[in-house]
Coordinates of C-alpha atoms in Angstrom, one line a residue:
M197 CA 6.6 27.6 15.8
S198 CA 8.2 24.4 14.6
K199 CA 8.0 23.7 10.9
N200 CA 7.9 20.0 10.6
L201 CA 5.6 19.0 7.7
Y202 CA 8.1 19.4 4.9
A203 CA 11.3 19.1 7.0
Q204 CA 12.2 15.6 5.8
Q205 CA 11.6 16.2 2.1
S206 CA 15.2 17.0 1.2
K207 CA 16.3 13.7 2.8
L208 CA 14.0 11.4 1.0
P209 CA 15.5 9.0 -1.6
R210 CA 14.4 9.1 -5.2
L211 CA 12.1 6.5 -6.8
P212 CA 14.4 3.8 -8.2
V213 CA 14.5 2.4 -11.7
P214 CA 14.3 -1.3 -11.2
A215 CA 16.7 -3.7 -13.0
L216 CA 15.1 -4.6 -16.4
E217 CA 15.7 -8.3 -16.1
E218 CA 14.1 -8.5 -12.7
T219 CA 11.0 -6.6 -13.8
L220 CA 10.5 -8.8 -16.8
E221 CA 10.9 -11.9 -14.7
K222 CA 8.3 -10.6 -12.3
Y223 CA 6.0 -9.7 -15.1
L224 CA 6.2 -13.2 -16.7
E225 CA 5.7 -14.9 -13.3
S226 CA 2.7 -12.7 -12.5
A227 CA 1.1 -13.4 -15.9
K228 CA 1.5 -17.2 -15.7
P229 CA -1.9 -17.8 -14.1
F230 CA -3.5 -16.3 -17.3
L231 CA -1.4 -18.2 -19.9
S232 CA -1.7 -21.6 -21.5
T233 CA 1.6 -23.6 -21.8
D234 CA 2.1 -22.5 -25.3
E235 CA 1.3 -18.9 -24.5
F236 CA 3.7 -18.9 -21.6
K237 CA 6.5 -20.2 -23.9
N238 CA 5.7 -17.6 -26.6
S239 CA 5.5 -14.7 -24.0
K240 CA 8.8 -15.7 -22.5
Q241 CA 10.5 -15.6 -25.9
L242 CA 9.0 -12.2 -26.6
L243 CA 10.2 -10.8 -23.3
D244 CA 13.7 -12.3 -23.8
S245 CA 13.8 -10.6 -27.2
F246 CA 12.7 -7.3 -25.7
K247 CA 15.3 -7.5 -22.9
D248 CA 18.2 -8.0 -25.3
G249 CA 17.0 -5.4 -27.8
Q250 CA 14.6 -2.4 -27.4
G251 CA 14.3 -3.0 -23.7
K252 CA 18.0 -2.3 -23.1
L253 CA 17.7 1.0 -25.1
L254 CA 14.5 2.1 -23.3
Q255 CA 16.1 1.2 -19.9
Q256 CA 19.1 3.4 -20.7
R257 CA 16.8 6.4 -21.5
L258 CA 14.8 5.8 -18.4
L259 CA 18.0 5.7 -16.2
K260 CA 19.1 9.0 -17.9
R261 CA 15.8 10.6 -17.1
A262 CA 16.0 9.4 -13.5
S263 CA 19.5 11.0 -13.2
E264 CA 18.2 14.3 -14.3
K265 CA 14.9 14.5 -12.4
E266 CA 13.9 14.3 -8.8
S267 CA 11.3 11.8 -9.9
W268 CA 11.3 10.1 -13.3
L269 CA 7.7 9.1 -12.8
I270 CA 5.6 11.9 -11.2
D271 CA 5.2 14.3 -14.2
W272 CA 4.1 11.5 -16.5
W273 CA 1.8 10.0 -13.9
N274 CA 0.0 13.1 -12.8
S275 CA -0.5 14.2 -16.4
Q276 CA -1.4 10.9 -18.1
G277 CA -3.0 9.3 -15.1
Y278 CA -5.2 12.1 -13.9
L279 CA -5.1 15.4 -15.8
E280 CA -5.2 14.3 -19.5
P281 CA -8.0 11.7 -19.4
R282 CA -11.2 13.3 -20.6
D283 CA -13.7 11.0 -18.7
P284 CA -15.8 12.7 -16.0
V285 CA -14.0 12.8 -12.7
T286 CA -17.1 11.4 -11.1
P287 CA -17.5 8.5 -11.0
Y288 CA -14.2 7.6 -12.7
S289 CA -11.6 9.4 -10.6
N290 CA -13.0 10.8 -7.3
Y291 CA -13.5 8.5 -4.3
Y292 CA -15.4 9.0 -1.0
F293 CA -15.4 8.2 2.7
Y294 CA -18.7 7.8 4.5
H295 CA -18.3 8.8 8.2
R296 CA -19.7 7.1 11.2
Q297 CA -22.4 9.3 12.8
L298 CA -20.8 10.6 15.9
I299 CA -22.3 14.0 16.8
G300 CA -26.1 13.9 16.4
N301 CA -28.5 14.6 13.6
N302 CA -28.7 18.4 13.5
Q303 CA -27.5 19.2 10.0
P304 CA -26.2 22.7 10.5
R305 CA -24.5 21.8 13.8
V306 CA -22.8 18.7 12.3
A307 CA -21.7 20.8 9.3
A308 CA -20.3 23.6 11.6
S309 CA -18.4 21.0 13.7
L310 CA -16.9 19.4 10.6
I311 CA -15.9 22.8 9.2
K312 CA -14.2 23.8 12.5
A313 CA -12.3 20.6 12.8
T314 CA -11.2 20.8 9.1
L315 CA -9.9 24.3 9.6
A316 CA -8.0 23.2 12.7
F317 CA -6.2 20.6 10.4
K318 CA -5.7 23.3 7.8
Q319 CA -4.0 25.5 10.4
L320 CA -1.5 22.7 11.1
V321 CA -0.8 22.3 7.4
D322 CA -0.6 26.1 6.7
T323 CA 1.9 26.6 9.5
E324 CA 3.7 23.4 8.7
E325 CA 3.4 22.3 12.3
L326 CA 1.8 19.0 11.3
E327 CA 4.1 16.1 12.0
P328 CA 5.0 14.2 8.8
E329 CA 4.0 10.5 8.8
N330 CA 6.5 7.7 9.0
I331 CA 6.4 3.9 8.8
K332 CA 8.6 2.2 11.3
G333 CA 10.7 5.4 11.4
T334 CA 10.9 5.8 7.7
P335 CA 9.6 9.3 6.8
L336 CA 7.0 9.6 4.0
C337 CA 6.7 12.3 1.3
T338 CA 4.4 15.1 2.3
H339 CA 4.6 17.1 -0.9
T340 CA 0.9 16.8 -1.8
Y341 CA -0.3 18.3 1.5
Q342 CA 0.0 21.7 -0.1
Y343 CA -2.9 20.8 -2.4
L344 CA -5.3 19.7 0.4
F345 CA -6.8 23.1 0.9
N346 CA -7.3 26.3 -1.3
S347 CA -6.7 24.4 -4.5
T348 CA -8.8 23.1 -7.4
R349 CA -8.7 21.1 -10.5
V350 CA -9.4 23.4 -13.5
P351 CA -10.8 21.9 -16.7
L352 CA -8.8 22.8 -19.8
R353 CA -8.9 21.4 -23.3
D354 CA -6.7 18.2 -23.6
S355 CA -5.3 18.4 -20.1
D356 CA -6.6 19.9 -16.9
K357 CA -4.4 21.7 -14.3
V358 CA -4.3 21.9 -10.6
V359 CA -4.2 25.5 -9.3
K360 CA -3.2 26.4 -5.7
F361 CA -4.5 29.6 -4.2
D362 CA -3.4 31.7 -1.2
Q363 CA -3.7 29.6 1.9
S364 CA -4.8 32.7 3.9
N365 CA -8.2 32.3 2.3
K366 CA -10.4 31.0 5.1
H367 CA -13.7 31.0 3.4
V368 CA -15.6 27.8 2.5
I369 CA -18.2 27.4 -0.2
V370 CA -21.5 25.9 0.9
I371 CA -23.8 24.4 -1.6
S372 CA -27.4 24.1 -0.7
N373 CA -30.3 23.4 -3.1
N374 CA -27.8 23.8 -6.0
R375 CA -27.0 27.4 -4.8
F376 CA -23.5 28.5 -3.8
F377 CA -22.7 30.6 -0.7
K378 CA -19.4 32.0 0.3
L379 CA -19.0 31.6 4.1
D380 CA -16.5 33.5 6.2
A381 CA -15.4 30.7 8.6
S382 CA -13.1 32.8 10.7
N383 CA -15.6 33.0 13.6
P384 CA -16.5 29.5 14.7
N385 CA -19.1 30.6 17.1
N386 CA -21.2 31.9 14.2
L387 CA -20.9 28.9 11.9
E388 CA -24.0 27.0 13.0
S389 CA -26.1 30.2 12.8
Q390 CA -24.8 31.0 9.4
L391 CA -25.3 27.5 8.0
Q392 CA -28.9 27.6 9.3
H393 CA -29.3 30.9 7.6
I394 CA -28.1 29.4 4.3
I395 CA -30.5 26.5 4.6
D396 CA -33.4 28.9 5.3
I397 CA -32.7 31.3 2.4
S398 CA -32.0 28.5 -0.1
S399 CA -35.0 26.4 0.7
D400 CA -37.4 28.5 -1.3
K401 CA -35.9 28.0 -4.7
K402 CA -33.6 25.5 -6.4
G403 CA -30.6 27.1 -8.2
D404 CA -29.4 26.3 -11.7
A405 CA -27.3 23.1 -11.3
I406 CA -23.9 24.7 -12.0
G407 CA -22.3 21.9 -10.1
S408 CA -23.5 19.3 -12.6
L409 CA -20.9 20.7 -15.0
T410 CA -18.1 19.2 -12.9
T411 CA -19.6 15.7 -13.8
E412 CA -19.2 16.4 -17.5
N413 CA -16.5 15.3 -20.0
R414 CA -13.5 17.5 -19.2
D415 CA -13.3 19.1 -22.7
I416 CA -17.0 19.9 -22.6
W417 CA -16.7 21.3 -19.1
S418 CA -13.8 23.4 -20.2
D419 CA -15.8 24.9 -23.1
A420 CA -18.8 25.4 -20.8
R421 CA -16.7 27.1 -18.1
H422 CA -15.0 29.4 -20.7
H423 CA -18.5 30.3 -22.0
I424 CA -19.9 31.1 -18.6
Q425 CA -16.9 33.2 -17.7
S426 CA -17.4 35.2 -21.0
I427 CA -21.0 36.1 -20.1
S428 CA -20.1 38.4 -17.2
K429 CA -17.5 39.4 -14.7
T430 CA -19.9 38.3 -11.9
N431 CA -19.6 34.7 -13.2
S432 CA -15.8 34.8 -13.2
E433 CA -15.7 36.2 -9.7
S434 CA -18.1 33.5 -8.5
L435 CA -15.9 30.8 -10.0
K436 CA -12.8 32.3 -8.5
A437 CA -14.5 32.3 -5.1
I438 CA -15.3 28.6 -5.5
D439 CA -11.8 27.7 -6.8
S440 CA -9.9 29.5 -4.0
A441 CA -12.1 28.3 -1.1
S442 CA -10.5 26.2 1.6
I443 CA -13.0 23.4 0.9
I444 CA -16.6 22.8 -0.3
V445 CA -19.4 21.9 2.0
A446 CA -22.5 20.3 0.4
L447 CA -25.7 20.4 2.5
D448 CA -28.1 17.8 1.1
E449 CA -31.8 17.5 1.2
S450 CA -31.6 13.7 1.3
A451 CA -31.7 11.7 4.5
P452 CA -30.2 8.3 3.7
I453 CA -30.9 5.4 6.0
S454 CA -28.8 2.5 4.7
R455 CA -25.1 2.3 4.0
D456 CA -25.9 1.8 0.3
Q457 CA -27.9 5.0 0.1
A458 CA -25.4 7.1 2.1
S459 CA -22.5 5.7 0.2
W460 CA -24.1 6.5 -3.2
G461 CA -24.8 10.0 -2.0
A462 CA -21.2 10.4 -0.9
W463 CA -19.9 9.0 -4.2
V464 CA -22.0 11.0 -6.6
G465 CA -25.2 12.3 -4.9
D466 CA -27.7 13.5 -7.5
G467 CA -24.8 15.0 -9.6
R468 CA -26.2 18.5 -9.0
N469 CA -25.6 19.7 -5.4
R470 CA -21.9 19.0 -5.6
W471 CA -18.6 20.4 -6.9
F472 CA -16.3 17.5 -7.9
D473 CA -13.3 19.6 -8.9
K474 CA -12.4 20.1 -5.2
H475 CA -12.5 18.1 -2.0
Q476 CA -15.9 18.4 -0.4
I477 CA -17.6 17.6 2.9
I478 CA -21.2 16.3 2.5
V479 CA -23.8 16.6 5.3
Y480 CA -27.2 15.0 4.9
K481 CA -30.4 16.3 6.3
N482 CA -30.3 13.7 9.1
G483 CA -26.8 14.7 10.2
K484 CA -24.9 11.8 8.5
S485 CA -21.8 13.0 6.8
A486 CA -19.2 12.0 4.2
F487 CA -16.2 13.3 2.2
N488 CA -15.7 13.3 -1.5
A489 CA -12.0 13.6 -2.7
E490 CA -10.7 15.0 -5.9
H491 CA -7.9 12.5 -6.8
S492 CA -5.6 14.3 -9.3
A493 CA -3.2 15.9 -6.8
M494 CA -3.0 13.3 -4.0
D495 CA -3.9 9.8 -3.0
G496 CA -6.1 8.4 -0.2
M497 CA -3.6 8.3 2.7
I498 CA -3.5 12.1 2.8
T499 CA -7.3 12.6 2.8
L500 CA -7.6 9.6 5.2
R501 CA -5.4 11.4 7.7
L502 CA -7.5 14.6 7.3
N503 CA -10.8 12.7 7.9
E504 CA -9.4 10.7 10.8
F505 CA -8.3 14.0 12.4
I506 CA -11.7 15.5 11.9
M507 CA -13.7 12.6 13.2
G508 CA -11.2 11.8 16.0
A509 CA -11.3 15.4 17.2
L510 CA -15.1 15.4 17.2
A511 CA -15.3 11.9 18.9
S512 CA -13.0 13.0 21.7
K513 CA -14.9 16.4 22.0
K514 CA -11.7 18.3 21.3
I515 CA -13.6 20.6 18.9
S516 CA -16.2 22.7 20.6
L517 CA -18.4 25.2 18.8
G518 CA -19.0 27.1 22.0
E519 CA -22.2 29.1 22.2
S520 CA -24.0 29.5 18.9
T521 CA -24.4 33.3 19.0
P522 CA -26.8 35.1 16.8
V523 CA -25.0 37.7 14.8
K524 CA -26.1 41.1 13.5
Q525 CA -23.9 40.9 10.4
L526 CA -24.0 37.5 8.8
E527 CA -20.9 36.7 6.9
V528 CA -22.7 34.9 4.1
E529 CA -22.6 35.9 0.5
E530 CA -24.6 34.1 -2.2
L531 CA -22.5 33.6 -5.4
K532 CA -24.5 34.7 -8.4
F533 CA -24.4 33.2 -11.9
E534 CA -25.8 35.0 -14.9
L535 CA -26.7 32.3 -17.4
D536 CA -27.9 32.5 -21.0
N537 CA -29.6 29.8 -23.1
K538 CA -26.3 28.2 -24.2
A539 CA -25.1 28.0 -20.6
R540 CA -28.4 26.4 -19.5
E541 CA -28.0 23.9 -22.4
Y542 CA -24.6 22.9 -21.1
I543 CA -26.1 22.3 -17.7
A544 CA -29.0 20.3 -19.1
N545 CA -26.7 18.1 -21.1
A546 CA -24.4 17.6 -18.2
E547 CA -27.4 16.4 -16.1
K548 CA -28.5 14.1 -18.8
H549 CA -25.0 12.6 -19.4
H550 CA -24.4 12.1 -15.7
D551 CA -27.8 10.4 -15.2
A552 CA -27.0 8.1 -18.1
I553 CA -23.6 7.1 -16.7
M554 CA -24.9 6.6 -13.2
G555 CA -28.0 4.8 -14.4
A556 CA -25.7 2.1 -15.7
H557 CA -23.9 1.7 -12.3
T558 CA -24.7 -0.2 -9.2
M559 CA -23.2 0.0 -5.8
D560 CA -23.4 -2.7 -3.1
V561 CA -21.9 -2.3 0.3
I562 CA -21.2 -5.7 1.9
Q563 CA -20.8 -5.5 5.7
Y564 CA -19.4 -8.9 6.8
D565 CA -19.5 -9.3 10.6
G566 CA -18.3 -12.9 10.7
Y567 CA -14.8 -12.0 11.8
G568 CA -12.0 -9.4 11.1
S569 CA -8.3 -8.8 11.6
N570 CA -8.3 -10.2 15.2
L571 CA -9.2 -13.8 14.0
I572 CA -7.0 -13.6 10.9
K573 CA -3.9 -12.5 12.9
S574 CA -4.6 -15.4 15.3
K575 CA -4.1 -17.7 12.4
K576 CA -0.7 -16.1 11.7
I577 CA -1.6 -14.6 8.3
S578 CA -1.6 -11.0 7.1
P579 CA -5.1 -9.7 7.1
D580 CA -4.6 -8.0 3.7
A581 CA -3.3 -11.2 2.1
W582 CA -6.2 -13.2 3.6
V583 CA -8.8 -10.8 2.3
Q584 CA -7.2 -10.7 -1.1
M585 CA -7.5 -14.5 -1.2
V586 CA -11.1 -14.2 -0.3
K587 CA -11.5 -12.1 -3.4
Q588 CA -9.7 -14.5 -5.6
L589 CA -11.9 -17.4 -4.5
A590 CA -15.0 -15.2 -4.9
F591 CA -14.1 -14.3 -8.5
W592 CA -13.5 -17.9 -9.4
K593 CA -17.0 -18.7 -8.0
L594 CA -18.4 -16.0 -10.1
R595 CA -16.6 -16.4 -13.4
G596 CA -14.6 -19.6 -13.1
R597 CA -11.1 -18.2 -13.7
A598 CA -8.4 -16.1 -12.2
P599 CA -9.0 -12.3 -12.1
G600 CA -6.7 -9.5 -13.1
V601 CA -6.3 -7.7 -9.8
Y602 CA -5.0 -4.2 -9.0
E603 CA -4.2 -3.4 -5.4
S604 CA -2.9 0.0 -4.6
C605 CA 0.3 0.5 -2.6
Q606 CA 1.7 3.8 -1.6
T607 CA 5.3 4.6 -2.5
R608 CA 5.6 7.7 -0.3
K609 CA 8.9 6.6 1.2
F610 CA 10.3 8.1 -2.0
L611 CA 10.3 11.8 -3.0
Y612 CA 7.1 12.6 -4.9
G613 CA 6.0 9.0 -4.5
R614 CA 2.4 8.2 -5.1
T615 CA 1.4 4.6 -5.8
E616 CA 2.5 1.3 -7.3
V617 CA 0.5 -1.9 -8.1
I618 CA 0.5 -5.0 -6.0
R619 CA -0.5 -8.0 -8.2
P620 CA -2.4 -10.3 -5.9
T621 CA -3.1 -13.0 -8.5
S622 CA -0.2 -15.4 -8.5
N623 CA 0.7 -19.0 -9.2
E624 CA 0.3 -19.6 -5.5
S625 CA -3.1 -17.9 -5.2
T626 CA -4.3 -19.8 -8.2
E627 CA -3.2 -23.1 -6.7
F628 CA -4.9 -22.2 -3.4
V629 CA -8.2 -21.5 -5.3
R630 CA -7.8 -24.7 -7.3
L631 CA -7.5 -26.7 -4.1
M632 CA -10.5 -24.9 -2.5
R633 CA -12.6 -25.8 -5.6
D634 CA -11.3 -29.5 -5.6
F635 CA -13.7 -31.5 -3.4
N636 CA -11.1 -34.2 -3.1
A637 CA -8.3 -32.0 -1.8
S638 CA -7.2 -32.3 1.8
D639 CA -7.6 -29.5 4.3
D640 CA -3.9 -29.7 5.1
A641 CA -3.0 -29.1 1.4
R642 CA -5.5 -26.1 1.3
I643 CA -4.1 -24.6 4.5
N644 CA -0.5 -24.9 3.2
A645 CA -1.5 -23.4 -0.1
L646 CA -3.2 -20.4 1.7
H647 CA 0.0 -19.8 3.7
A648 CA 2.1 -20.0 0.5
A649 CA -0.2 -17.6 -1.3
A650 CA -0.2 -15.1 1.6
K651 CA 3.6 -15.2 1.8
R652 CA 3.9 -14.5 -1.9
H653 CA 1.4 -11.6 -1.5
L654 CA 3.6 -10.0 1.1
T655 CA 6.7 -10.5 -1.0
Y656 CA 5.0 -8.6 -3.9
A657 CA 3.6 -6.0 -1.6
G658 CA 7.2 -5.4 -0.4
W659 CA 8.4 -5.0 -4.0
A660 CA 5.6 -2.4 -4.7
A661 CA 6.3 -0.4 -1.5
N662 CA 10.1 -0.3 -2.4
G663 CA 9.5 0.8 -6.0
V664 CA 10.7 -2.4 -7.6
A665 CA 7.4 -3.9 -8.8
V666 CA 6.3 -4.3 -12.4
D667 CA 3.7 -1.8 -13.6
R668 CA 5.2 1.6 -13.1
H669 CA 8.5 0.4 -14.5
I670 CA 6.9 -0.9 -17.7
Y671 CA 4.9 2.3 -17.9
G672 CA 8.1 4.3 -17.7
L673 CA 9.8 2.2 -20.4
K674 CA 6.8 2.8 -22.8
N675 CA 7.0 6.5 -22.1
C676 CA 10.7 6.5 -23.2
L677 CA 9.7 5.5 -26.7
K678 CA 10.4 8.3 -29.2
E679 CA 8.1 9.5 -32.0
G680 CA 8.1 7.1 -34.9
E681 CA 9.5 4.2 -33.0
E682 CA 7.4 1.0 -32.9
L683 CA 6.8 -0.6 -29.5
H684 CA 8.2 -4.1 -29.2
P685 CA 5.6 -6.9 -29.5
A686 CA 6.4 -8.1 -25.9
L687 CA 4.7 -5.0 -24.6
K688 CA 1.7 -5.4 -26.9
D689 CA 1.3 -9.1 -26.3
A690 CA -2.5 -9.8 -25.7
A691 CA -1.8 -12.9 -23.6
L692 CA 0.6 -11.1 -21.2
A693 CA -1.9 -8.1 -21.1
R694 CA -4.5 -10.3 -19.5
S695 CA -2.6 -10.0 -16.2
N696 CA -3.1 -6.2 -16.2
K697 CA -6.7 -6.0 -17.2
W698 CA -7.9 -4.8 -13.8
E699 CA -11.1 -6.7 -13.4
L700 CA -10.9 -6.2 -9.6
S701 CA -9.6 -2.7 -8.8
T702 CA -8.9 -3.1 -5.1
S703 CA -7.6 -0.8 -2.4
Q704 CA -7.7 -1.0 1.4
L705 CA -8.3 2.0 3.7
S706 CA -9.4 1.1 7.2
S707 CA -10.6 3.5 9.9
P708 CA -12.8 3.1 13.0
F709 CA -14.4 6.4 12.0
F710 CA -15.7 5.3 8.6
D711 CA -18.9 3.3 7.7
G712 CA -17.7 2.9 4.2
W713 CA -15.6 4.1 1.3
G714 CA -15.4 3.5 -2.4
Y715 CA -14.8 4.4 -6.0
S716 CA -15.5 3.2 -9.6
E717 CA -14.6 0.2 -11.5
V718 CA -11.7 0.6 -14.1
A719 CA -12.5 -2.2 -16.5
A720 CA -15.8 -2.0 -18.4
D721 CA -16.8 -5.5 -17.2
G722 CA -14.9 -5.4 -13.9
F723 CA -15.5 -4.2 -10.4
G724 CA -14.4 -1.4 -8.1
L725 CA -13.7 -3.2 -4.8
A726 CA -12.8 -0.9 -2.0
Y727 CA -12.4 -2.7 1.3
S728 CA -11.8 -2.1 5.0
I729 CA -10.6 -4.6 7.6
Q730 CA -11.7 -3.9 11.2
D731 CA -11.0 -5.9 14.3
K732 CA -14.2 -7.9 14.0
S733 CA -15.5 -7.2 10.5
I734 CA -14.7 -6.7 6.8
R735 CA -16.4 -4.4 4.5
W736 CA -16.4 -4.3 0.7
T737 CA -17.9 -1.7 -1.5
I738 CA -18.7 -3.1 -5.0
T739 CA -19.3 -0.8 -7.9
C740 CA -19.9 -2.0 -11.5
T741 CA -21.9 -1.6 -14.7
N742 CA -22.2 -5.4 -15.4
G743 CA -25.1 -6.1 -13.1
E744 CA -23.1 -8.6 -11.1
G745 CA -22.4 -6.6 -7.9
K746 CA -24.9 -8.5 -5.7
D747 CA -23.6 -11.8 -7.1
L748 CA -20.0 -10.9 -6.3
G749 CA -21.1 -9.8 -2.8
H750 CA -22.7 -13.2 -2.2
C751 CA -19.5 -14.9 -3.4
L752 CA -17.3 -12.8 -1.1
T753 CA -19.4 -13.6 1.9
E754 CA -19.4 -17.3 1.0
S755 CA -15.7 -17.3 0.4
A756 CA -15.0 -15.5 3.7
N757 CA -17.0 -18.1 5.6
E758 CA -15.1 -20.9 3.8
L759 CA -11.7 -19.5 4.8
R760 CA -12.8 -19.3 8.4
E761 CA -14.0 -22.9 8.4
L762 CA -10.8 -24.0 6.8
M763 CA -8.5 -22.3 9.2
E764 CA -10.5 -23.4 12.3
K765 CA -9.5 -26.9 11.3
A766 CA -5.9 -26.1 11.3

């Protein structure tokens, strides 16, 4: 048995601490589209003052931390970015993938197939036989694979924790009609029969919506969990069975038809028949399926690989259930919860709070079939840069100004690397949009501006991937401030801060096996904007609470058409 998964870890470089002067130059340059002439002058003076004063001190502290730790960032990032925020993990942290329908419409058969394929991937992770990823020969950090299975996020007051359980646990937890079942998945030939059995015995009565508690404010959920555990040993054992399971499988009563319906169900469902503290597979009544990911321990590329393995194995018929043999002894155990009035009040409040939050949200899936990466590449432009410029133009159409845009970029070429921010809004992108909006501008000028904007985008993406972009460095400097010390005005400057108000929170994950993916907005009046670029299509999933999702979708389609028309003149 060859143990490959973590073999490269000891050879990975550490995340660098960028040069202070370079970061501040990049920060000012990326903020320029948001600043008036006077504001730019003032912000430059503030940053120069910071560089020569407090910035130098904080940089020294950060360099010292980096010399003493394997990663100067990871502990801060995991805690402050994921485990300490008290907002509900759904919709504000978890994300989803909606699968293409590949293997029919029989719910228990689809669920059994997905479980078997998932456990095949788990076997590769557990034995460490899984090959680590690399980009052009550069190995990527695989540290977070250990939390893919048999782990959970546990709610605690002030800060949650991620707990890893024995990987030899092969059971999965199946949720059906709000009721929880522990399923021994060690015999794949029995899976379909057992899942049908679960559906049959759970159909008569809906359970108390224990799962809704995972949609609650984390402090409230912590209190509720503590109370439920205090009621009986049975409750504690049921929670432990859930926590330690390989994965969660939610069998839904709903049978969505449209992408919008299926995507909403994958994102949040009804908030009851789910368990958002763990990764979960969702199978609808009509056999459509999805995956909801708990985000605190890992980012999308790991769960993407799992889902591509699952769907690829099923598409190529490498996973066979064999004969679905009836069994004398079903390996299904219903998990019991003994609840009192206080516990039921926690559940009722969680349902009410979740419904209020999601009642304010909209989701619009825009499937654009005008063209995709094939056409974009034929114009000698990066597809990602092109699609980011479509978004810039669309936002200008909607609101008449440049957007603050976050684009996620993985930094897994470094030990314990997670993500950095690409800042797609630039002087070049702003000039491109200005020319597109100027009816007197020439097509040649617009085309040149698009190429310049795309080139700048790739430059910034390179900085992000190499750990020398702006946002994580400034985050690290702020964390080096000691108690009682006042943060320099440069890092509190309202004008500069416009560039990092993430009105468009964007991230690209593309797979031929997905019919969509998405997550929440991060700014109150902004948009979550997950996107995928296929050979002949582009898909955006727009989430927001501002009621402008359909308007932005219209502007994206219009802008995508305009870029095609422009480049066909080239």
